[in-house]
């Protein structure tokens, strides 16, 4: 349904397209695509300005399982915007590969790649958004609660970062009841909040930890993202009290679940006893990075034909 298109934001897909990707992801997790190779002969360039475990492994393995090939390019090798202009990197890659995934510092870098490449560009993470992660997150949520998430309370607690921004976008697409709980001064991006206003969707913003009561999904992320190390002490003080613990999980709905995109900074936003708690689905969520991204790759690249 998304053949040949860029995926820089979850709002680059419609609700119907999201449904198609989710259905495919569930089917892939069940093993119903085993041996099917729709991306045979296709290649995906994986650009990494930031370190990665899940993004690199799952996109690489995903391409392999679908019959394609992935090539990993570190920033030390290509020097986006320093050794070589982003536009020139895009114009080179479009001659060799069939798609690009970028895990980068700036959302603008992805837009520049997309503007100058005739092949699809996929956002593997930026400072603004983490849309591929949210596909895996919502696949995990659907495994617990089914595909109709209208009114389900998804409570994100912590820094109003790229994960919080993308949760707002999924609230727009799915009708889930999204609440963002942050300290004062760490709210989500104003432009992303305006996306919800334009869509006529209410997103609940609060600084009150009482919002976790009865949550169907409690989600957190690191307080100090890569590139924010100089702010570490200030952020630790600001986020004191926002740590997800087993005691906080007991305040969620009886069938509520806990999600974290990983890596976890134990002792800060959460503790090992929370990721290992009976309500935790953190490692199912990590597994679903593979299935959800394979589904995305299929819907974006599945109609392409090898050029050789």
Tab-separated table of C-alpha atoms in Angstrom:
chain	number	residue	atom	x	y	z
A	1	UNK	CA	0.000	0.000	0.000
A	2	UNK	CA	2.958	2.352	0.516
A	3	UNK	CA	4.947	1.268	-2.527
A	4	UNK	CA	8.009	3.392	-3.186
A	5	UNK	CA	7.177	6.025	-0.570
A	6	UNK	CA	9.312	7.579	2.132
A	7	UNK	CA	8.551	6.785	5.779
A	8	UNK	CA	9.877	9.683	7.822
A	9	UNK	CA	6.935	9.932	10.226
A	10	UNK	CA	4.055	7.718	11.272
A	11	UNK	CA	1.826	10.351	9.683
A	12	UNK	CA	3.335	9.420	6.315
A	13	UNK	CA	0.791	6.584	6.434
A	14	UNK	CA	-2.967	6.676	6.758
A	15	UNK	CA	-4.871	4.747	9.414
A	16	UNK	CA	-5.759	2.185	6.728
A	17	UNK	CA	-2.126	1.791	5.721
A	18	UNK	CA	-1.101	1.392	9.349
A	19	UNK	CA	-3.730	-1.351	9.672
A	20	UNK	CA	-2.277	-3.144	6.643
A	21	UNK	CA	1.261	-2.939	8.050
A	22	UNK	CA	0.108	-4.174	11.468
A	23	UNK	CA	-1.804	-7.098	9.947
A	24	UNK	CA	1.273	-8.064	7.948
A	25	UNK	CA	3.493	-7.763	11.042
A	26	UNK	CA	1.207	-10.047	13.064
A	27	UNK	CA	1.180	-12.552	10.215
A	28	UNK	CA	4.965	-12.470	9.980
A	29	UNK	CA	5.330	-13.019	13.723
A	30	UNK	CA	3.080	-16.076	13.445
A	31	UNK	CA	5.494	-17.504	10.866
A	32	UNK	CA	3.092	-17.353	7.946
A	33	UNK	CA	5.695	-15.726	5.663
A	34	UNK	CA	8.420	-18.259	6.323
A	35	UNK	CA	10.238	-18.961	3.056
A	36	UNK	CA	8.553	-16.080	1.200
A	37	UNK	CA	11.155	-13.764	-0.372
A	38	UNK	CA	9.363	-10.679	-1.750
A	39	UNK	CA	12.507	-8.517	-1.609
A	40	UNK	CA	14.789	-10.953	-3.446
A	41	UNK	CA	17.491	-9.066	-5.311
A	42	UNK	CA	16.858	-5.760	-3.495
A	43	UNK	CA	19.295	-3.891	-1.257
A	44	UNK	CA	18.843	-1.470	1.643
A	45	UNK	CA	21.531	0.956	2.843
A	46	UNK	CA	21.578	1.371	6.635
A	47	UNK	CA	23.065	4.734	7.664
A	48	UNK	CA	24.077	5.122	11.312
A	49	UNK	CA	25.091	8.407	12.869
A	50	UNK	CA	24.077	6.905	16.227
A	51	UNK	CA	25.017	3.597	17.817
A	52	UNK	CA	22.466	0.809	17.483
A	53	UNK	CA	21.616	-2.710	18.587
A	54	UNK	CA	17.929	-3.247	17.746
A	55	UNK	CA	17.678	-0.978	14.694
A	56	UNK	CA	20.767	-2.379	12.994
A	57	UNK	CA	20.056	-6.022	13.770
A	58	UNK	CA	16.363	-5.996	12.915
A	59	UNK	CA	16.623	-4.107	9.620
A	60	UNK	CA	19.581	-6.265	8.554
A	61	UNK	CA	17.971	-9.576	9.542
A	62	UNK	CA	14.620	-8.375	8.191
A	63	UNK	CA	16.061	-7.734	4.733
A	64	UNK	CA	17.773	-11.135	4.811
A	65	UNK	CA	14.603	-12.974	5.823
A	66	UNK	CA	12.657	-11.255	3.023
A	67	UNK	CA	15.319	-12.265	0.490
A	68	UNK	CA	17.095	-8.917	0.255
A	69	UNK	CA	20.455	-7.558	1.352
A	70	UNK	CA	21.455	-4.786	3.766
A	71	UNK	CA	24.694	-2.818	3.835
A	72	UNK	CA	25.651	-0.945	7.008
A	73	UNK	CA	27.300	2.474	6.656
A	74	UNK	CA	28.664	4.170	9.760
A	75	UNK	CA	29.065	7.916	9.874
A	76	UNK	CA	32.811	7.417	10.168
A	77	UNK	CA	32.666	5.921	6.671
A	78	UNK	CA	30.390	8.428	4.933
A	79	UNK	CA	30.512	11.592	7.069
A	80	UNK	CA	27.028	12.933	6.389
A	81	UNK	CA	27.283	16.680	5.866
A	82	UNK	CA	30.979	16.779	6.747
A	83	UNK	CA	33.009	14.512	4.472
A	84	UNK	CA	30.256	14.685	1.872
A	85	UNK	CA	27.083	16.668	1.325
A	86	UNK	CA	23.898	14.835	2.328
A	87	UNK	CA	22.477	15.504	-1.131
A	88	UNK	CA	25.509	13.883	-2.782
A	89	UNK	CA	25.229	10.829	-0.525
A	90	UNK	CA	21.596	10.510	-1.589
A	91	UNK	CA	22.425	10.828	-5.288
A	92	UNK	CA	25.091	8.149	-4.985
A	93	UNK	CA	23.027	5.673	-3.003
A	94	UNK	CA	20.057	5.878	-5.370
A	95	UNK	CA	22.317	4.509	-8.140
A	96	UNK	CA	23.286	1.409	-6.141
A	97	UNK	CA	20.578	0.422	-3.668
A	98	UNK	CA	16.783	0.279	-3.588
A	99	UNK	CA	16.136	1.997	-0.261
A	100	UNK	CA	17.805	3.860	2.600
A	101	UNK	CA	17.233	3.595	6.349
A	102	UNK	CA	18.765	6.376	8.432
A	103	UNK	CA	19.353	6.469	12.190
A	104	UNK	CA	20.489	10.064	12.470
A	105	UNK	CA	20.731	13.035	14.793
A	106	UNK	CA	18.518	15.454	12.882
A	107	UNK	CA	15.128	14.946	11.256
A	108	UNK	CA	16.237	17.462	8.634
A	109	UNK	CA	18.954	15.046	7.484
A	110	UNK	CA	16.292	12.480	6.599
A	111	UNK	CA	14.260	15.063	4.722
A	112	UNK	CA	17.360	16.096	2.782
A	113	UNK	CA	18.111	12.472	1.905
A	114	UNK	CA	14.510	11.985	0.791
A	115	UNK	CA	14.480	15.203	-1.231
A	116	UNK	CA	17.516	14.157	-3.272
A	117	UNK	CA	17.041	10.377	-3.580
A	118	UNK	CA	14.541	8.761	-5.950
A	119	UNK	CA	14.355	5.679	-3.706
A	120	UNK	CA	12.432	5.306	-0.411
A	121	UNK	CA	13.988	6.724	2.754
A	122	UNK	CA	12.964	5.238	6.117
A	123	UNK	CA	13.367	6.953	9.478
A	124	UNK	CA	15.178	4.587	11.840
A	125	UNK	CA	15.415	7.350	14.475
A	126	UNK	CA	15.934	11.096	14.586
A	127	UNK	CA	15.896	13.805	17.220
A	128	UNK	CA	12.243	14.475	16.380
A	129	UNK	CA	10.638	11.079	15.736
A	130	UNK	CA	11.082	7.304	16.065
A	131	UNK	CA	8.294	5.958	13.826
A	132	UNK	CA	9.670	2.453	13.201
A	133	UNK	CA	9.823	1.880	16.960
A	134	UNK	CA	6.166	2.854	17.318
A	135	UNK	CA	5.149	0.228	14.767
A	136	UNK	CA	6.685	-2.431	17.020
A	137	UNK	CA	5.179	-0.809	20.105
A	138	UNK	CA	1.664	-0.866	18.736
A	139	UNK	CA	2.076	-4.399	17.428
A	140	UNK	CA	2.906	-5.358	21.023
A	141	UNK	CA	-0.076	-3.425	22.358
A	142	UNK	CA	-2.386	-5.104	19.840
A	143	UNK	CA	-1.119	-8.528	20.925
A	144	UNK	CA	-2.482	-7.720	24.382
A	145	UNK	CA	-5.658	-5.793	23.613
A	146	UNK	CA	-6.611	-6.560	20.011
A	147	UNK	CA	-6.622	-4.274	16.959
A	148	UNK	CA	-9.261	-1.811	18.173
A	149	UNK	CA	-7.385	0.481	20.524
A	150	UNK	CA	-9.906	3.293	20.643
A	151	UNK	CA	-10.075	4.555	24.204
A	152	UNK	CA	-7.191	2.413	25.471
A	153	UNK	CA	-5.079	4.519	27.842
A	154	UNK	CA	-1.468	4.754	26.688
A	155	UNK	CA	0.523	6.728	29.243
A	156	UNK	CA	4.027	7.839	28.329
A	157	UNK	CA	6.100	9.057	31.278
A	158	UNK	CA	9.426	10.868	31.163
A	159	UNK	CA	11.136	13.070	28.602
A	160	UNK	CA	8.974	14.610	25.864
A	161	UNK	CA	11.402	13.342	23.250
A	162	UNK	CA	11.144	11.601	19.866
A	163	UNK	CA	9.277	8.657	21.442
A	164	UNK	CA	6.716	10.957	23.054
A	165	UNK	CA	6.275	12.781	19.742
A	166	UNK	CA	5.697	9.544	17.846
A	167	UNK	CA	3.230	8.337	20.492
A	168	UNK	CA	1.175	11.432	19.731
A	169	UNK	CA	1.162	10.500	16.050
A	170	UNK	CA	-0.010	6.956	16.837
A	171	UNK	CA	-2.766	8.393	18.996
A	172	UNK	CA	-3.921	10.303	15.926
A	173	UNK	CA	-3.884	7.170	13.755
A	174	UNK	CA	-5.365	4.637	16.186
A	175	UNK	CA	-7.704	6.580	18.465
A	176	UNK	CA	-5.856	5.417	21.565
A	177	UNK	CA	-6.113	7.759	24.553
A	178	UNK	CA	-2.555	9.125	24.788
A	179	UNK	CA	-1.318	10.895	27.912
A	180	UNK	CA	2.173	12.399	28.100
A	181	UNK	CA	3.508	12.885	31.652
A	182	UNK	CA	6.624	15.061	31.842
A	183	UNK	CA	8.340	17.442	34.240
A	184	UNK	CA	7.777	21.132	33.523
A	185	UNK	CA	9.937	22.238	30.599
A	186	UNK	CA	10.279	18.791	29.029
A	187	UNK	CA	7.017	18.645	27.063
A	188	UNK	CA	6.745	17.188	23.528
A	189	UNK	CA	7.443	19.203	20.398
A	190	UNK	CA	4.936	21.997	19.773
A	191	UNK	CA	4.693	21.186	16.064
A	192	UNK	CA	3.812	17.576	16.830
A	193	UNK	CA	1.161	18.717	19.296
A	194	UNK	CA	-0.223	20.908	16.515
A	195	UNK	CA	-0.515	17.792	14.335
A	196	UNK	CA	-2.988	16.456	16.890
A	197	UNK	CA	-4.890	19.748	16.980
A	198	UNK	CA	-5.179	19.747	13.177
A	199	UNK	CA	-6.440	16.159	13.275
A	200	UNK	CA	-9.013	17.020	15.935
A	201	UNK	CA	-7.443	14.570	18.397
A	202	UNK	CA	-7.012	15.375	22.079
A	203	UNK	CA	-3.653	14.522	23.621
A	204	UNK	CA	-3.472	14.778	27.398
A	205	UNK	CA	-0.427	16.652	28.725
A	206	UNK	CA	0.293	16.679	32.441
A	207	UNK	CA	3.062	16.895	35.035
A	208	UNK	CA	1.004	14.892	37.528
A	209	UNK	CA	2.184	11.337	38.204
A	210	UNK	CA	-1.366	10.406	39.194
A	211	UNK	CA	-2.009	9.990	35.453
A	212	UNK	CA	-0.489	6.495	35.603
A	213	UNK	CA	-3.487	5.239	37.586
A	214	UNK	CA	-5.399	2.674	35.557
A	215	UNK	CA	-3.176	2.931	32.483
A	216	UNK	CA	-3.526	0.098	29.976
A	217	UNK	CA	0.007	0.782	28.743
A	218	UNK	CA	2.751	2.502	30.726
A	219	UNK	CA	5.698	3.484	28.550
A	220	UNK	CA	8.994	5.157	29.355
A	221	UNK	CA	12.300	5.985	27.681
A	222	UNK	CA	15.697	7.220	28.781
A	223	UNK	CA	15.981	10.630	30.381
A	224	UNK	CA	19.315	11.340	28.708
A	225	UNK	CA	19.435	10.550	25.000
A	226	UNK	CA	22.606	10.318	22.910
A	227	UNK	CA	23.925	13.848	22.454
A	228	UNK	CA	22.457	15.120	25.748
A	229	UNK	CA	25.218	13.904	28.042
A	230	UNK	CA	26.212	17.466	29.001
A	231	UNK	CA	22.718	17.904	30.508
A	232	UNK	CA	22.835	14.659	32.487
A	233	UNK	CA	22.897	16.081	36.020
A	234	UNK	CA	20.235	18.698	35.280
A	235	UNK	CA	17.971	16.084	33.725
A	236	UNK	CA	18.383	13.590	36.576
A	237	UNK	CA	17.248	16.263	39.018
A	238	UNK	CA	14.322	17.319	36.821
A	239	UNK	CA	13.055	13.749	36.386
A	240	UNK	CA	13.358	12.671	40.003
A	241	UNK	CA	10.168	10.830	40.907
A	242	UNK	CA	9.379	9.799	37.328
A	243	UNK	CA	11.136	6.437	37.606
A	244	UNK	CA	9.020	3.408	36.637
A	245	UNK	CA	9.237	0.848	39.443
A	246	UNK	CA	7.231	-2.275	40.302
A	247	UNK	CA	5.268	-0.112	42.727
A	248	UNK	CA	4.288	2.235	39.920
A	249	UNK	CA	3.300	-0.729	37.721
A	250	UNK	CA	0.870	-1.851	40.408
A	251	UNK	CA	-1.004	1.422	39.858
A	252	UNK	CA	-1.767	0.531	36.223
A	253	UNK	CA	-4.863	-1.420	35.121
A	254	UNK	CA	-5.013	-5.052	36.305
A	255	UNK	CA	-4.176	-6.207	32.767
A	256	UNK	CA	-1.906	-3.231	32.089
A	257	UNK	CA	1.499	-3.677	30.473
A	258	UNK	CA	4.860	-1.921	30.681
A	259	UNK	CA	6.896	-0.985	27.603
A	260	UNK	CA	10.365	0.500	27.146
A	261	UNK	CA	12.083	0.864	23.773
A	262	UNK	CA	15.529	0.050	25.250
A	263	UNK	CA	18.334	0.479	26.022
A	264	UNK	CA	17.337	1.086	29.635
A	265	UNK	CA	19.416	3.265	31.918
A	266	UNK	CA	18.707	1.283	35.066
A	267	UNK	CA	18.595	3.434	38.142
A	268	UNK	CA	17.248	6.374	36.138
A	269	UNK	CA	13.966	6.022	34.204
A	270	UNK	CA	13.391	2.452	35.396
A	271	UNK	CA	14.856	-0.489	37.311
A	272	UNK	CA	15.516	-4.140	36.330
A	273	UNK	CA	12.632	-5.270	38.522
A	274	UNK	CA	10.271	-3.347	36.218
A	275	UNK	CA	11.521	-4.713	32.881
A	276	UNK	CA	11.411	-8.209	34.426
A	277	UNK	CA	8.000	-7.660	36.048
A	278	UNK	CA	5.034	-9.885	35.041
A	279	UNK	CA	3.459	-6.818	33.437
A	280	UNK	CA	6.524	-6.125	31.319
A	281	UNK	CA	6.375	-6.798	27.597
A	282	UNK	CA	9.691	-5.084	26.955
A	283	UNK	CA	11.375	-8.041	25.269
A	284	UNK	CA	8.304	-8.965	23.201
A	285	UNK	CA	8.390	-5.340	22.114
A	286	UNK	CA	12.065	-5.667	21.128
A	287	UNK	CA	11.294	-8.825	19.130
A	288	UNK	CA	8.541	-6.989	17.311
A	289	UNK	CA	11.043	-4.517	15.904
A	290	UNK	CA	11.923	-7.342	13.512
A	291	UNK	CA	8.365	-8.232	12.516
A	292	UNK	CA	7.018	-4.678	12.274
A	293	UNK	CA	9.970	-3.463	10.234
A	294	UNK	CA	9.786	-6.440	7.898
A	295	UNK	CA	6.131	-5.560	7.332
A	296	UNK	CA	7.090	-1.942	6.652
A	297	UNK	CA	9.844	-2.986	4.233
A	298	UNK	CA	7.424	-5.243	2.396
A	299	UNK	CA	4.797	-2.522	1.997
A	300	UNK	CA	7.371	0.087	0.913
A	301	UNK	CA	9.662	-2.055	-1.280
A	302	UNK	CA	7.613	-5.135	-2.149
A	303	UNK	CA	6.655	-3.974	-5.641
A	304	UNK	CA	10.230	-3.093	-6.665
A	305	UNK	CA	12.107	-5.302	-9.068
A	306	UNK	CA	15.871	-5.901	-9.078
A	307	UNK	CA	17.722	-3.580	-11.436
A	308	UNK	CA	20.406	-6.064	-12.388
